[in-house]
Amino acid sequence: METSTAANNTTAEAASNDGNQLLRPLWASVLLIIVLGIIILLTVLGNLLVCVTVVTQRRLHTATNLFVFSLAATDLMLGLLVLPFSSLTTIWAKWPLGSVFCNIYISNDVWLCTISILNLFAISLDRHLAVTRPFRYEFLVTKRRVYICIASIWLSSLLLAYVPIHVGWNTENGCVQNVKNPENCIFELGNKTYAMFISIGTYFVPLIIMCAVYARVYSIAKSQVKQINSVVKNGNTSTIKKKKKLFLRFGQSRKRSVKRDSQRGAVSDRKATITLGCVVVAFVVCWVPYFLLFSVKPWLRNKVNMDLDLFCLWLGYVNSTLNPFLYAFYNTTFRTAFRRVLCGKIRFFGDDRLEAYCRTPPPPPPPPIASCSADESEMTMLKPPYSYNN
C-alpha cells in the first residue's frame, strides 16, 4: 500500500531543482535496485511455482488449496503489477506515468495487499475448522463455499481499494489525489476516519483473530498428541484389541504400529508449532509497523521520515515474498509436488546437481495425529493442522 510523506515531496522537489532524478546518492540507488530486484524476483518466482503446482498436480485439487492458490495468485500479481512501480517511486524523484495511472497503481496496491491479508485470515479459519471440526470439515468446507469466499474477498477488496481513492474519500479536502501535481505519485491520508477504518478493518481485527485461532489450533494439536501418548504409555489398548492392531498409512502403503506413530505424531506437532509460529510472527513483523504508521499519519499530517515510511512499506511487501515458503514450501505434500513439476523441466538445463536432486527420493509425508475420544475407546486419525492435503 503506497503512502505519502511530506519528506518525500520535499526531497523530490529538491532533486528536481538540482536536475537529479534520483532521491538518493548513486551508490545507494544502485544498492536499492539490487535489493528490491531480489525481493521482486523471489516474490514472482515463488508464487508462480505455487500456482503452477496447484494447477498441474491433481493431488492438490482440494478445497483448502484453493485458498493457497488464491494467496499465491494475489502475491504473484502484486509482484508483477505493483512492486516494479513501487520500486520506481522508491528510487526516482519524479513519477513519469501521469496521475491517472498513478491512482490505478495505488488502487492495485491497496487491492492486492488487502486480498493477501484476507487470504491469510481465511486460511487460519480453514485450519481452525479442520482441527476443531474434523468429522464435519468436508461438509462445512466445500469447494463451492470456498469459491464464494474467495470471490467475496477479491470483490470486497476491489471496492475498498478503488472507490475511496477515485472518489477522494482518503484525502482531507475530498479531492482526488495526484491530479494537481501528477509528477508526485502519493497515497494521501488526510481523512482520519478512512485511515482508521482501513487499518483496523483490514489488518488489526484479522490479526487478533488469527492469533487466537492459531493458538487454539496449537492447543488442540498438542492435546491430541498428549492423549495418544498417554493411551500407549498406560497400555490402554481396548481399540487395539478389538481390531488386533491399528496401522497408519504413510506414503506408498507403508505401515507402522500405534506406538511408533504416536512418537512421530509428536514430531509432527513440533513441526506444526514451528510453522504456526512462523506464520504469526511473519504476519506481525511484516505488517504491524506499516499499519501503525498508516493509522497515525492523518494526525501527523503526513510528516513522516521518508526512509522510515518506505522501509515499513517494503517490509509489508516482504510478507508476500515469504508466503510461499510459509504456506507451501514447508509442507511435505507441496514439496513433493514441486519436485514433480521442477524435475519435469529440469533436465533441459543439464545440471548434474539438479539431476542428483531429482534422483533423490522425496521424504515421506508427515504422519497424521492420533486423537482419542473422551472414553479412550476409539482412536481417530487427524491430519496435522499445517497440512493442505485434506
JSON list of C-alpha atoms in Angstrom, two decimals, residues 31-48 75-87 313-323:
[
{"chain": "A", "resi": 31, "resn": "LEU", "atom": "CA", "xyz": [22.12, -0.94, -3.85]},
{"chain": "A", "resi": 32, "resn": "LEU", "atom": "CA", "xyz": [18.38, -0.34, -3.54]},
{"chain": "A", "resi": 33, "resn": "ILE", "atom": "CA", "xyz": [17.79, -1.52, -7.11]},
{"chain": "A", "resi": 34, "resn": "ILE", "atom": "CA", "xyz": [19.62, -4.78, -6.37]},
{"chain": "A", "resi": 35, "resn": "VAL", "atom": "CA", "xyz": [17.80, -5.43, -3.08]},
{"chain": "A", "resi": 36, "resn": "LEU", "atom": "CA", "xyz": [14.36, -4.55, -4.41]},
{"chain": "A", "resi": 37, "resn": "GLY", "atom": "CA", "xyz": [15.03, -6.55, -7.57]},
{"chain": "A", "resi": 38, "resn": "ILE", "atom": "CA", "xyz": [15.80, -9.64, -5.48]},
{"chain": "A", "resi": 39, "resn": "ILE", "atom": "CA", "xyz": [12.58, -9.16, -3.48]},
{"chain": "A", "resi": 40, "resn": "ILE", "atom": "CA", "xyz": [10.52, -8.82, -6.66]},
{"chain": "A", "resi": 41, "resn": "LEU", "atom": "CA", "xyz": [12.20, -11.83, -8.30]},
{"chain": "A", "resi": 42, "resn": "LEU", "atom": "CA", "xyz": [11.65, -14.09, -5.27]},
{"chain": "A", "resi": 43, "resn": "THR", "atom": "CA", "xyz": [8.05, -12.92, -4.95]},
{"chain": "A", "resi": 44, "resn": "VAL", "atom": "CA", "xyz": [7.25, -13.65, -8.59]},
{"chain": "A", "resi": 45, "resn": "LEU", "atom": "CA", "xyz": [9.10, -16.97, -8.91]},
{"chain": "A", "resi": 46, "resn": "GLY", "atom": "CA", "xyz": [7.99, -18.37, -5.55]},
{"chain": "A", "resi": 47, "resn": "ASN", "atom": "CA", "xyz": [4.32, -17.61, -6.02]},
{"chain": "A", "resi": 48, "resn": "LEU", "atom": "CA", "xyz": [4.39, -18.62, -9.69]},
{"chain": "A", "resi": 75, "resn": "ASP", "atom": "CA", "xyz": [1.08, -12.23, -4.31]},
{"chain": "A", "resi": 76, "resn": "LEU", "atom": "CA", "xyz": [2.14, -13.04, -7.87]},
{"chain": "A", "resi": 77, "resn": "MET", "atom": "CA", "xyz": [0.01, -10.18, -9.20]},
{"chain": "A", "resi": 78, "resn": "LEU", "atom": "CA", "xyz": [1.50, -7.93, -6.52]},
{"chain": "A", "resi": 79, "resn": "GLY", "atom": "CA", "xyz": [4.99, -8.84, -7.71]},
{"chain": "A", "resi": 80, "resn": "LEU", "atom": "CA", "xyz": [4.10, -8.13, -11.34]},
{"chain": "A", "resi": 81, "resn": "LEU", "atom": "CA", "xyz": [1.70, -5.17, -11.17]},
{"chain": "A", "resi": 82, "resn": "VAL", "atom": "CA", "xyz": [2.72, -3.26, -8.04]},
{"chain": "A", "resi": 83, "resn": "LEU", "atom": "CA", "xyz": [6.27, -3.89, -6.85]},
{"chain": "A", "resi": 84, "resn": "PRO", "atom": "CA", "xyz": [8.03, -2.66, -10.03]},
{"chain": "A", "resi": 85, "resn": "PHE", "atom": "CA", "xyz": [6.19, 0.67, -9.79]},
{"chain": "A", "resi": 86, "resn": "SER", "atom": "CA", "xyz": [6.80, 0.86, -6.04]},
{"chain": "A", "resi": 87, "resn": "SER", "atom": "CA", "xyz": [10.49, 0.47, -6.86]},
{"chain": "A", "resi": 313, "resn": "LEU", "atom": "CA", "xyz": [6.06, -0.27, 3.14]},
{"chain": "A", "resi": 314, "resn": "TRP", "atom": "CA", "xyz": [8.57, -2.76, 1.73]},
{"chain": "A", "resi": 315, "resn": "LEU", "atom": "CA", "xyz": [8.58, -4.76, 4.94]},
{"chain": "A", "resi": 316, "resn": "GLY", "atom": "CA", "xyz": [4.87, -5.34, 4.32]},
{"chain": "A", "resi": 317, "resn": "TYR", "atom": "CA", "xyz": [5.62, -6.37, 0.74]},
{"chain": "A", "resi": 318, "resn": "VAL", "atom": "CA", "xyz": [8.13, -8.93, 2.02]},
{"chain": "A", "resi": 319, "resn": "ASN", "atom": "CA", "xyz": [5.23, -10.84, 3.58]},
{"chain": "A", "resi": 320, "resn": "SER", "atom": "CA", "xyz": [4.16, -11.73, 0.03]},
{"chain": "A", "resi": 321, "resn": "THR", "atom": "CA", "xyz": [7.70, -12.97, -0.60]},
{"chain": "A", "resi": 322, "resn": "LEU", "atom": "CA", "xyz": [7.61, -15.17, 2.49]},
{"chain": "A", "resi": 323, "resn": "ASN", "atom": "CA", "xyz": [4.11, -16.59, 2.00]}
]
